[in-house]
Structure formats: structure tokens, C-alpha cells
């Protein structure tokens, strides 16, 4: 490994220059006007994979944005890693809150600022550099590898499940590795063994055929903004518990041992609160902050729209009101079932004074794995070699919808090998990636391939 690590250390600056070019492509999957950029980014990904020595690199078409595939299968007898990541990014608005332009990667205080730096192009690129180091130094990898980099993760991976189901043979592997999550905290690397699931909806309400003079008609009909607020207010009680009938039926309770382990983690609630700029933390009574974020479901309002919101005052009774809402789910909640319960409940609590329309958007299943499996343990050793510190084992509140698909369709364990930081502003202005973590991450990834390569197939 010495030659590989030396190569990584010597090439540190070049990696950053190259990564800047990757981050310059505005691959925003949610916005139709960026469709061409998303494809350009897929092509960049494929070209880079080809350049570092992966084989059979290609774009695979889907009904949406293309998937990029590449492989290196020369390690006879060794296990196969399926590496999954995404080259698409979130929209950048509000643009005026960025200190430097989102697609002109800029370095400040050891962090590279750009949309996609942490989530997820920077972390994908880290693996490209680890592969490149092995292949240039030894002409081979210590493990077989398949790369599957998708362009629709940030919009719910709508086409990926079908792609995986239709390409089971191509994607056969012993373990899935993903770097698309933060570590526990700065200086505290971690291996993540659980993610929450998600189900997302738009609620539309109409109270009249067009906006009305609030003097002439106020009092005659219901105000949809008011009705929407009342409905939303019935989603949770004061203690933060969700009131949808049956919502908690399948929730797996936290094990006392797990709670005890989390108690030991160096979590500083005061600092957390200060960093968030929240006047006071809030969540379901009876659970700590980490428990609420990692292992308890939530209901969130993502956005609200109704009536007059411009400067000054306008006396108007809005015709319509809209909310985007989502629920984060935990094992063993099923997004489909929870979605049905949600729809039933909203219908039940919405008065007949408005027309109600519910649109179901994307979703994904929650995921959790036992971390005594040999691949997770190998990942732990690789992190320790790359970061000089043993990782802690944590769960995360975010979702990666495809993780449970991999587990169900391919029957393989997933290892979440993320090197982002919780304060790296994923999905927000000034997204960034710590360059020290990136560099250690390249080294850790290079070790990961070796550690997994030395395991017996099947773990
Ligand atoms: N990188 C995140 C997932 C993540 C976030 C994992 C935080 C662990 C902690 C991923 O890119 C993401 O944002 N996923 C979406 C999925 C959704 C669009 C279906 C999410 O969690 O909102
Ligand atoms: Zn994301």
C-alpha cells in the first residue's frame, strides 16, 4: 500500500483542480432547463472513469437522467464491490446567500465550496482517485469493482429501482459501498448503519374559483389558507407526536443497548443548538435529540404557499393554498402504507368547505444493518487507517432510497462510508467539503478496497 499512499499524497493538489472541473457542471436533476448539464455531467463521469482505468464505462439510458456504469473485474477470487453514488445535485436557490458562485468551486479555510462538493460529487470523486492510485501504481485493484453513478438521487431515484431490477446480473456483487453521508462530527469519523425513509406529498386546497374581495366575501366561504393551516396543525400534538391514525404501528422501538451506546457519543447539544441558530430545540417528548433525528419518524412542512405575500397589504381571500409535506420514516415503516394512512387522515380532517387534492411524490424505505458484518468491520479498519482514528457507529436522519433496493434485489449488505460533515450545508447555500477529510477519504477508500479484497467471498 505504500506506493498507493505516496501517490495519493503527491497528487493532492491535482485532485483538487480536477474536482473543481467536476463541480463546475450544474447537474441539477430537478430543473428541466439543466437537462443538458446533467447529461454533460454523466459524460464527464464516464470519461473520468475511463481515464482512471475502469472498463466498459458507459451511459445507460433510463426514462430520466442516465446512469453511469463502469467496472474493473480482474481480481479473480476476490469479492466484488458495487460502488453507488450520484452525480446530480440539488438546486442552488437562494443564490444570493452563496458567498462564492455555486458552480465555481472556491477554497476557503481548507474547505472547497460548491454545490455537489459534499453531496455527492466530491465523495464520488474521492473513490475515483483511490481507484486511480491503485491502477497507476499496480496496474490492478485488490478487489473487483463495479461503479453505478446515478443522476436522479436528489429527485427520489424514480428510475433506479427498475434499472436495478432489470440489470441484476450486471450488478451482481458481494457488498455495496456508498459515500453519500456525513461523518458524526469534525474529527470523529463514523460508519453509518441506518437511514430514515421518506414519503413526500403536495396538498392543494381550493376554496373558490378565483381570489375574492375579503370584505365582500370574507365570512361567506372558508379561507383555504386557514383550512390548510388547521389541517397541518392537526398532524402533530404538542409533544411532537404524529397524530395520523396507525402511524406508529410498525415503528421498531429503540433497543436499550442502542440508546446506551448513543448516550456515550460526544454530542454537544448546546453547540448543536448554537450552530443551527435555533432559539430552542424541539421534538418528540421522551427521546434525546440524536434519537429523534436518527430513529424516530417525523412529519415536516417543506413549503407553504397561499394568497398575497408581497410588500404592503392587500385585502384578499385567496382561492387556493398549497403545502409540500413529508414524513421521515424509520424501520419497519413502509412508505406506501404510511402514504395511504396519511391520505386517509388528511381527508378525514379536511372540512367539506374546500376542494382537496393530494399528490404523492417520491419516497424511499428506511434502512438499517447489523454492524457486526465483516464488510462493515473492514470499512471500520479502512477509516481508521485513513483518518488515524477508530470510527464511531451511527445512524443518520437522511434518506438514500436505493439502499433498501440493493439489499432486497441484490441481497447484499450496504456499507455507508461517508466523509462529509454535518455542517457542510448540503442542500443549502455555501455547500462545502473539508479538503482534509477528502484527502483522508481517498486514503481510506484505497485501504477499503484492500481490506474487502482480503475477505472471503460472501464475507
Ligand atoms: N446525501 C443525502 C442523504 C443523506 C443525508 C444521508 C443526510 C445521511 C444524512 C442524499 O443526497 C439526499 O439528500 N437524499 C434525499 C432523498 C430524497 C430526495 C428521496 C433526502 O434525504 O432528502
Ligand atoms: Zn442530497
XYZ file of C-alpha atoms and ligand atoms in Angstrom:
482
model
C 0.000 0.000 0.000
C 2.973 2.353 0.484
C 3.222 3.213 -3.205
C -0.524 3.844 -3.380
C -0.489 6.141 -0.357
C 2.604 8.019 -1.590
C 0.908 8.557 -4.925
C -2.190 9.936 -3.202
C -0.102 12.306 -1.087
C 1.913 13.560 -4.065
C -1.178 14.151 -6.189
C -3.203 16.008 -3.594
C -3.285 19.340 -5.440
C -4.057 17.828 -8.806
C -7.109 16.113 -7.300
C -8.476 19.458 -6.239
C -8.001 21.013 -9.682
C -9.788 18.091 -11.284
C -12.565 18.062 -8.732
C -13.178 21.767 -9.456
C -13.962 20.868 -13.063
C -16.404 18.190 -11.962
C -18.105 20.641 -9.599
C -18.359 23.270 -12.359
C -21.059 21.292 -14.170
C -24.505 22.401 -12.919
C -26.057 18.919 -12.852
C -29.302 19.948 -11.156
C -31.616 16.994 -11.737
C -34.776 18.740 -10.513
C -34.727 21.540 -13.117
C -35.668 20.733 -16.730
C -33.529 23.618 -18.021
C -30.456 21.766 -16.722
C -31.205 18.515 -18.515
C -28.278 19.074 -20.887
C -25.937 19.833 -17.999
C -26.982 16.662 -16.218
C -26.075 14.661 -19.321
C -22.808 16.571 -19.668
C -22.023 15.613 -16.088
C -22.849 11.970 -16.796
C -20.429 12.108 -19.731
C -17.751 13.749 -17.585
C -18.232 10.983 -15.022
C -17.923 8.286 -17.676
C -14.832 9.895 -19.228
C -13.141 10.186 -15.859
C -13.957 6.559 -15.049
C -12.455 5.533 -18.376
C -9.388 7.717 -17.821
C -8.559 6.197 -14.445
C -8.661 2.727 -15.965
C -12.128 1.367 -15.311
C -13.525 -0.743 -18.137
C -16.765 -0.922 -20.107
C -17.592 2.617 -18.984
C -20.859 3.802 -20.445
C -24.032 5.811 -20.068
C -27.084 3.634 -19.554
C -30.281 5.333 -20.631
C -33.319 5.413 -18.341
C -36.633 7.229 -18.839
C -34.977 10.060 -16.881
C -31.347 11.077 -16.498
C -28.743 8.483 -17.485
C -26.969 6.109 -15.130
C -23.186 5.797 -15.499
C -21.671 2.324 -15.305
C -18.055 1.135 -15.264
C -16.138 -1.834 -13.867
C -12.831 -3.482 -13.156
C -13.162 -7.217 -12.724
C -9.604 -8.525 -12.800
C -9.275 -9.685 -9.199
C -10.098 -13.362 -9.659
C -11.352 -14.988 -6.470
C -11.766 -11.701 -4.616
C -15.128 -10.182 -3.644
C -16.866 -7.572 -5.799
C -17.755 -4.115 -4.549
C -20.664 -2.315 -6.173
C -19.982 1.358 -5.567
C -23.051 3.589 -5.757
C -23.112 7.382 -5.800
C -24.874 10.237 -7.557
C -23.617 12.910 -9.923
C -26.759 15.041 -9.739
C -27.088 17.951 -7.315
C -29.797 19.991 -5.624
C -30.956 23.380 -6.938
C -28.911 26.344 -5.689
C -31.543 28.879 -4.721
C -31.446 31.201 -2.833
C -28.447 32.163 -4.941
C -27.774 35.484 -3.200
C -26.877 33.642 0.014
C -23.830 31.967 -1.563
C -20.510 33.591 -0.647
C -18.999 32.405 -3.951
C -20.845 31.147 -7.061
C -22.131 27.562 -6.533
C -20.542 26.244 -9.713
C -17.172 27.984 -9.358
C -15.564 25.850 -6.667
C -13.658 28.108 -4.293
C -11.342 27.163 -1.427
C -11.596 28.960 1.907
C -10.139 27.741 5.199
C -9.420 24.254 3.943
C -12.914 23.696 2.569
C -13.983 23.552 -1.058
C -17.242 25.467 -1.547
C -19.530 24.388 -4.383
C -22.879 22.709 -4.952
C -22.214 18.963 -5.019
C -18.922 19.139 -3.106
C -20.203 17.065 -0.179
C -23.428 15.756 -1.737
C -22.218 13.861 -3.653
C -19.769 14.561 -6.488
C -16.837 15.259 -4.139
C -17.353 11.959 -2.320
C -17.733 10.030 -5.587
C -14.575 11.673 -6.906
C -12.737 10.516 -3.779
C -13.294 6.909 -4.881
C -12.190 7.668 -8.440
C -8.885 8.907 -7.037
C -8.474 5.827 -4.847
C -9.043 3.583 -7.894
C -6.645 5.685 -9.962
C -3.941 5.367 -7.301
C -4.184 1.557 -7.230
C -4.328 1.208 -11.011
C -1.425 3.559 -11.778
C 0.784 2.035 -9.094
C -0.005 -1.656 -9.510
C -1.982 -1.981 -12.738
C -4.691 -3.726 -10.742
C -7.184 -3.319 -7.933
C -7.145 -5.552 -4.853
C -10.868 -6.204 -5.341
C -13.374 -6.366 -8.181
C -15.351 -3.171 -8.593
C -18.481 -2.049 -10.353
C -19.465 1.609 -10.362
C -23.066 2.753 -10.627
C -23.377 6.536 -10.522
C -26.889 7.856 -10.978
C -28.325 11.239 -11.926
C -31.655 11.229 -10.114
C -30.895 10.668 -6.436
C -31.862 14.197 -5.470
C -35.262 13.735 -7.088
C -36.034 10.399 -5.472
C -34.262 7.845 -7.747
C -37.541 7.209 -9.564
C -35.969 5.140 -12.357
C -33.199 3.399 -10.489
C -35.261 0.649 -8.879
C -36.377 -0.523 -12.310
C -32.878 -0.239 -13.671
C -31.540 -2.414 -10.846
C -34.337 -4.949 -11.232
C -33.589 -5.168 -14.960
C -29.803 -5.451 -14.540
C -29.411 -7.822 -11.622
C -26.786 -9.877 -13.417
C -24.713 -6.855 -14.408
C -24.819 -5.572 -10.840
C -24.076 -8.829 -9.012
C -21.761 -8.021 -6.107
C -20.821 -9.041 -2.584
C -21.205 -5.643 -0.981
C -22.484 -2.182 -1.889
C -20.329 0.785 -0.834
C -21.795 4.288 -0.692
C -20.156 7.589 0.263
C -23.102 9.975 0.453
C -23.437 10.803 4.129
C -21.735 12.933 6.771
C -19.442 11.604 9.476
C -20.533 12.037 13.084
C -18.632 15.273 13.664
C -15.413 17.057 12.739
C -12.571 14.793 13.908
C -14.997 11.929 14.616
C -15.221 9.644 11.585
C -18.111 7.209 11.559
C -19.710 4.309 9.813
C -23.430 4.785 9.358
C -25.628 1.712 9.852
C -29.098 3.203 9.499
C -31.007 5.741 7.406
C -34.540 7.034 7.612
C -37.027 6.510 4.834
C -39.278 9.128 3.282
C -42.670 9.786 1.816
C -43.423 13.160 0.209
C -46.709 14.866 -0.742
C -48.190 18.049 -2.114
C -51.507 19.154 -0.624
C -53.672 21.565 -2.657
C -56.832 23.192 -1.367
C -59.298 25.362 -3.255
C -61.985 27.443 -1.589
C -63.391 29.365 -4.564
C -62.915 29.592 -8.303
C -60.774 32.719 -8.046
C -59.417 35.118 -5.421
C -62.165 37.112 -3.694
C -62.501 40.570 -2.133
C -62.089 39.749 1.551
C -64.605 42.434 2.516
C -67.351 41.395 0.125
C -66.902 37.677 0.673
C -64.977 37.193 3.932
C -67.314 35.256 6.216
C -69.195 33.676 3.337
C -66.716 30.952 2.366
C -63.801 29.176 4.001
C -60.333 30.588 3.555
C -58.170 27.752 2.113
C -55.014 29.171 3.739
C -56.747 28.964 7.085
C -58.121 25.478 6.422
C -54.687 24.282 5.330
C -53.135 25.711 8.492
C -55.787 23.985 10.597
C -55.213 20.666 8.845
C -51.441 20.940 9.231
C -51.889 21.835 12.881
C -53.631 18.505 13.359
C -50.683 16.481 12.114
C -48.765 16.618 15.396
C -49.720 17.133 19.021
C -47.909 19.465 21.404
C -45.450 16.775 22.429
C -44.345 16.337 18.820
C -46.202 13.048 18.314
C -47.735 12.483 14.895
C -51.499 12.093 15.042
C -52.090 10.143 11.820
C -54.073 7.022 12.795
C -51.851 3.943 12.791
C -48.709 5.934 12.049
C -46.592 4.283 14.757
C -47.937 0.735 14.342
C -44.820 -0.634 12.602
C -42.169 1.521 14.283
C -39.420 -0.594 15.801
C -38.599 0.722 19.259
C -35.057 1.736 20.011
C -33.208 -1.007 21.846
C -31.945 -0.011 25.311
C -28.402 -1.071 24.321
C -28.515 1.185 21.274
C -29.722 4.108 23.363
C -26.918 3.452 25.843
C -24.321 3.449 23.037
C -25.624 6.758 21.680
C -25.507 8.276 25.158
C -21.741 7.747 25.053
C -21.257 9.633 21.778
C -19.623 13.048 22.154
C -22.721 15.005 21.230
C -22.787 18.582 22.472
C -26.380 19.738 22.451
C -25.546 23.348 23.297
C -23.118 23.625 20.395
C -25.607 21.893 18.104
C -28.329 24.363 19.029
C -25.994 27.315 18.563
C -24.829 26.079 15.158
C -28.411 25.702 13.991
C -29.308 29.153 15.268
C -32.458 27.703 16.835
C -33.943 29.533 19.850
C -34.789 26.144 21.392
C -34.602 22.547 20.193
C -37.902 20.767 19.710
C -39.049 17.232 19.021
C -40.976 14.262 20.306
C -41.021 14.085 24.096
C -39.185 11.176 25.661
C -36.282 10.978 23.217
C -32.885 12.661 23.011
C -32.027 14.838 20.017
C -29.926 12.114 18.362
C -32.665 9.561 18.941
C -35.256 11.870 17.416
C -33.149 12.528 14.329
C -31.841 9.017 13.751
C -34.506 6.667 14.964
C -37.869 8.427 15.272
C -40.196 9.363 12.428
C -41.185 12.964 11.764
C -43.721 14.981 9.865
C -42.377 18.143 8.224
C -43.821 21.029 6.254
C -41.274 21.734 3.495
C -43.081 24.701 1.997
C -46.298 26.699 2.119
C -47.924 28.927 -0.457
C -51.081 30.970 -0.452
C -52.518 34.426 -1.024
C -50.773 37.754 -1.020
C -47.157 37.725 0.142
C -45.829 40.881 -1.498
C -44.946 44.142 0.192
C -47.730 46.140 1.777
C -51.250 44.908 2.381
C -53.883 43.562 0.033
C -57.322 42.582 1.247
C -57.894 39.286 -0.461
C -59.366 35.924 0.243
C -57.102 33.508 -1.608
C -58.699 30.906 -3.866
C -56.022 28.298 -3.221
C -53.443 27.156 -0.695
C -50.657 24.632 -1.142
C -48.237 22.790 1.113
C -45.360 20.415 0.415
C -45.081 17.968 3.276
C -43.005 14.905 4.011
C -42.533 12.257 6.609
C -39.203 10.692 7.524
C -39.733 7.040 8.346
C -37.887 4.522 10.470
C -37.669 0.728 10.446
C -40.135 -1.004 9.755
C -42.429 1.699 8.411
C -43.379 1.262 4.780
C -43.634 4.453 2.656
C -46.579 3.100 0.673
C -48.562 2.133 3.752
C -47.738 5.359 5.607
C -48.683 7.307 2.486
C -52.109 5.620 2.489
C -52.623 6.379 6.192
C -51.603 9.989 5.603
C -54.073 10.435 2.741
C -56.897 8.905 4.764
C -56.148 11.164 7.716
C -55.922 14.350 5.658
C -59.230 13.515 4.007
C -60.776 12.862 7.413
C -59.662 16.164 8.961
C -60.274 18.418 5.940
C -63.706 20.093 6.037
C -66.020 19.973 3.015
C -65.609 23.743 2.599
C -62.558 23.261 0.351
C -61.703 21.009 -2.563
C -58.787 18.836 -1.572
C -56.184 17.409 -3.912
C -53.292 15.270 -2.683
C -50.348 14.448 -4.945
C -47.980 11.675 -3.952
C -44.379 12.460 -4.821
C -41.245 10.437 -4.126
C -40.346 8.189 -1.278
C -37.981 5.528 -0.054
C -37.754 2.853 2.567
C -35.822 3.206 5.812
C -32.716 1.051 6.185
C -30.729 -0.481 8.976
C -27.999 -3.103 9.087
C -26.163 -5.035 11.771
C -22.670 -3.683 12.044
C -21.010 -6.907 13.064
C -20.899 -7.931 9.411
C -17.344 -8.380 8.048
C -17.739 -5.724 5.335
C -18.786 -3.085 7.837
C -15.885 -4.104 10.062
C -13.489 -3.885 7.080
C -14.810 -0.377 6.437
C -14.112 0.478 10.065
C -10.478 -0.607 9.709
C -10.108 1.385 6.469
C -11.480 4.523 8.137
C -9.042 4.062 10.987
C -6.151 3.751 8.525
C -7.237 6.834 6.572
C -8.209 9.092 9.461
C -5.906 7.795 12.200
C -8.910 7.233 14.394
C -11.416 4.489 15.046
C -14.850 5.349 13.678
C -17.959 5.507 15.810
C -21.081 3.720 14.567
C -24.045 5.980 13.988
C -27.355 6.236 12.236
C -28.455 9.218 10.143
C -31.718 11.031 9.602
C -31.381 11.460 5.823
C -32.513 9.012 3.153
C -30.889 7.213 0.249
C -33.867 5.456 -1.320
C -31.877 2.899 -3.278
C -30.113 1.367 -0.274
C -33.008 -0.889 0.648
C -33.458 -1.800 -3.041
C -29.871 -3.029 -3.201
C -30.397 -5.076 -0.116
C -33.704 -6.536 -1.313
C -32.972 -7.039 -5.021
C -29.306 -7.996 -4.913
C -29.331 -9.496 -1.429
C -26.093 -7.779 -0.462
C -25.132 -5.690 2.560
C -24.508 -1.954 2.183
C -21.649 -0.066 3.787
C -22.053 3.688 4.261
C -18.595 5.152 4.049
C -19.304 8.891 4.211
C -16.741 11.595 4.887
C -18.905 14.720 4.787
C -19.537 16.822 7.893
C -22.916 17.633 9.426
C -22.284 21.378 8.967
C -21.347 21.185 5.284
C -24.591 22.785 4.126
C -25.848 20.003 1.903
C -28.961 21.219 0.013
C -28.274 24.768 1.306
C -26.222 27.810 0.243
C -22.437 27.529 0.740
C -22.263 23.744 0.470
C -18.674 22.684 1.159
C -16.375 19.721 1.681
C -13.421 19.665 4.046
C -10.302 19.019 1.962
C -8.526 17.233 4.828
C -11.423 14.804 5.067
C -11.442 14.429 1.292
C -7.745 13.569 1.301
C -8.039 11.143 4.227
C -11.106 9.753 2.492
C -9.105 8.930 -0.654
C -6.581 7.071 1.516
C -9.339 5.325 3.484
C -11.076 4.293 0.229
C -7.802 2.887 -1.109
C -7.492 0.822 2.094
C -11.140 -0.175 1.926
C -10.595 -1.908 -1.422
C -7.639 -3.794 0.037
C -9.473 -4.737 3.231
C -12.512 -6.007 1.327
C -10.268 -7.692 -1.255
C -8.807 -9.812 1.524
C -12.187 -11.069 2.735
C -13.590 -14.394 1.615
C -16.419 -14.071 -0.900
C -19.723 -13.864 0.892
C -17.995 -12.249 3.851
N -26.729 12.603 0.835
C -28.123 12.611 1.074
C -28.570 11.540 2.032
C -28.168 11.749 3.475
C -28.377 12.970 4.085
C -27.664 10.701 4.189
C -28.038 13.143 5.408
C -27.343 10.861 5.512
C -27.524 12.103 6.125
C -28.886 12.433 -0.227
O -28.282 13.049 -1.324
C -30.243 13.076 -0.065
O -30.311 14.247 0.088
N -31.309 12.270 -0.107
C -32.641 12.779 -0.108
C -33.523 11.693 -0.654
C -34.841 12.165 -1.182
C -34.705 13.149 -2.308
C -35.668 10.972 -1.624
C -33.087 13.184 1.288
O -32.678 12.584 2.290
O -33.847 14.154 1.381
Zn -28.731 15.201 -1.205
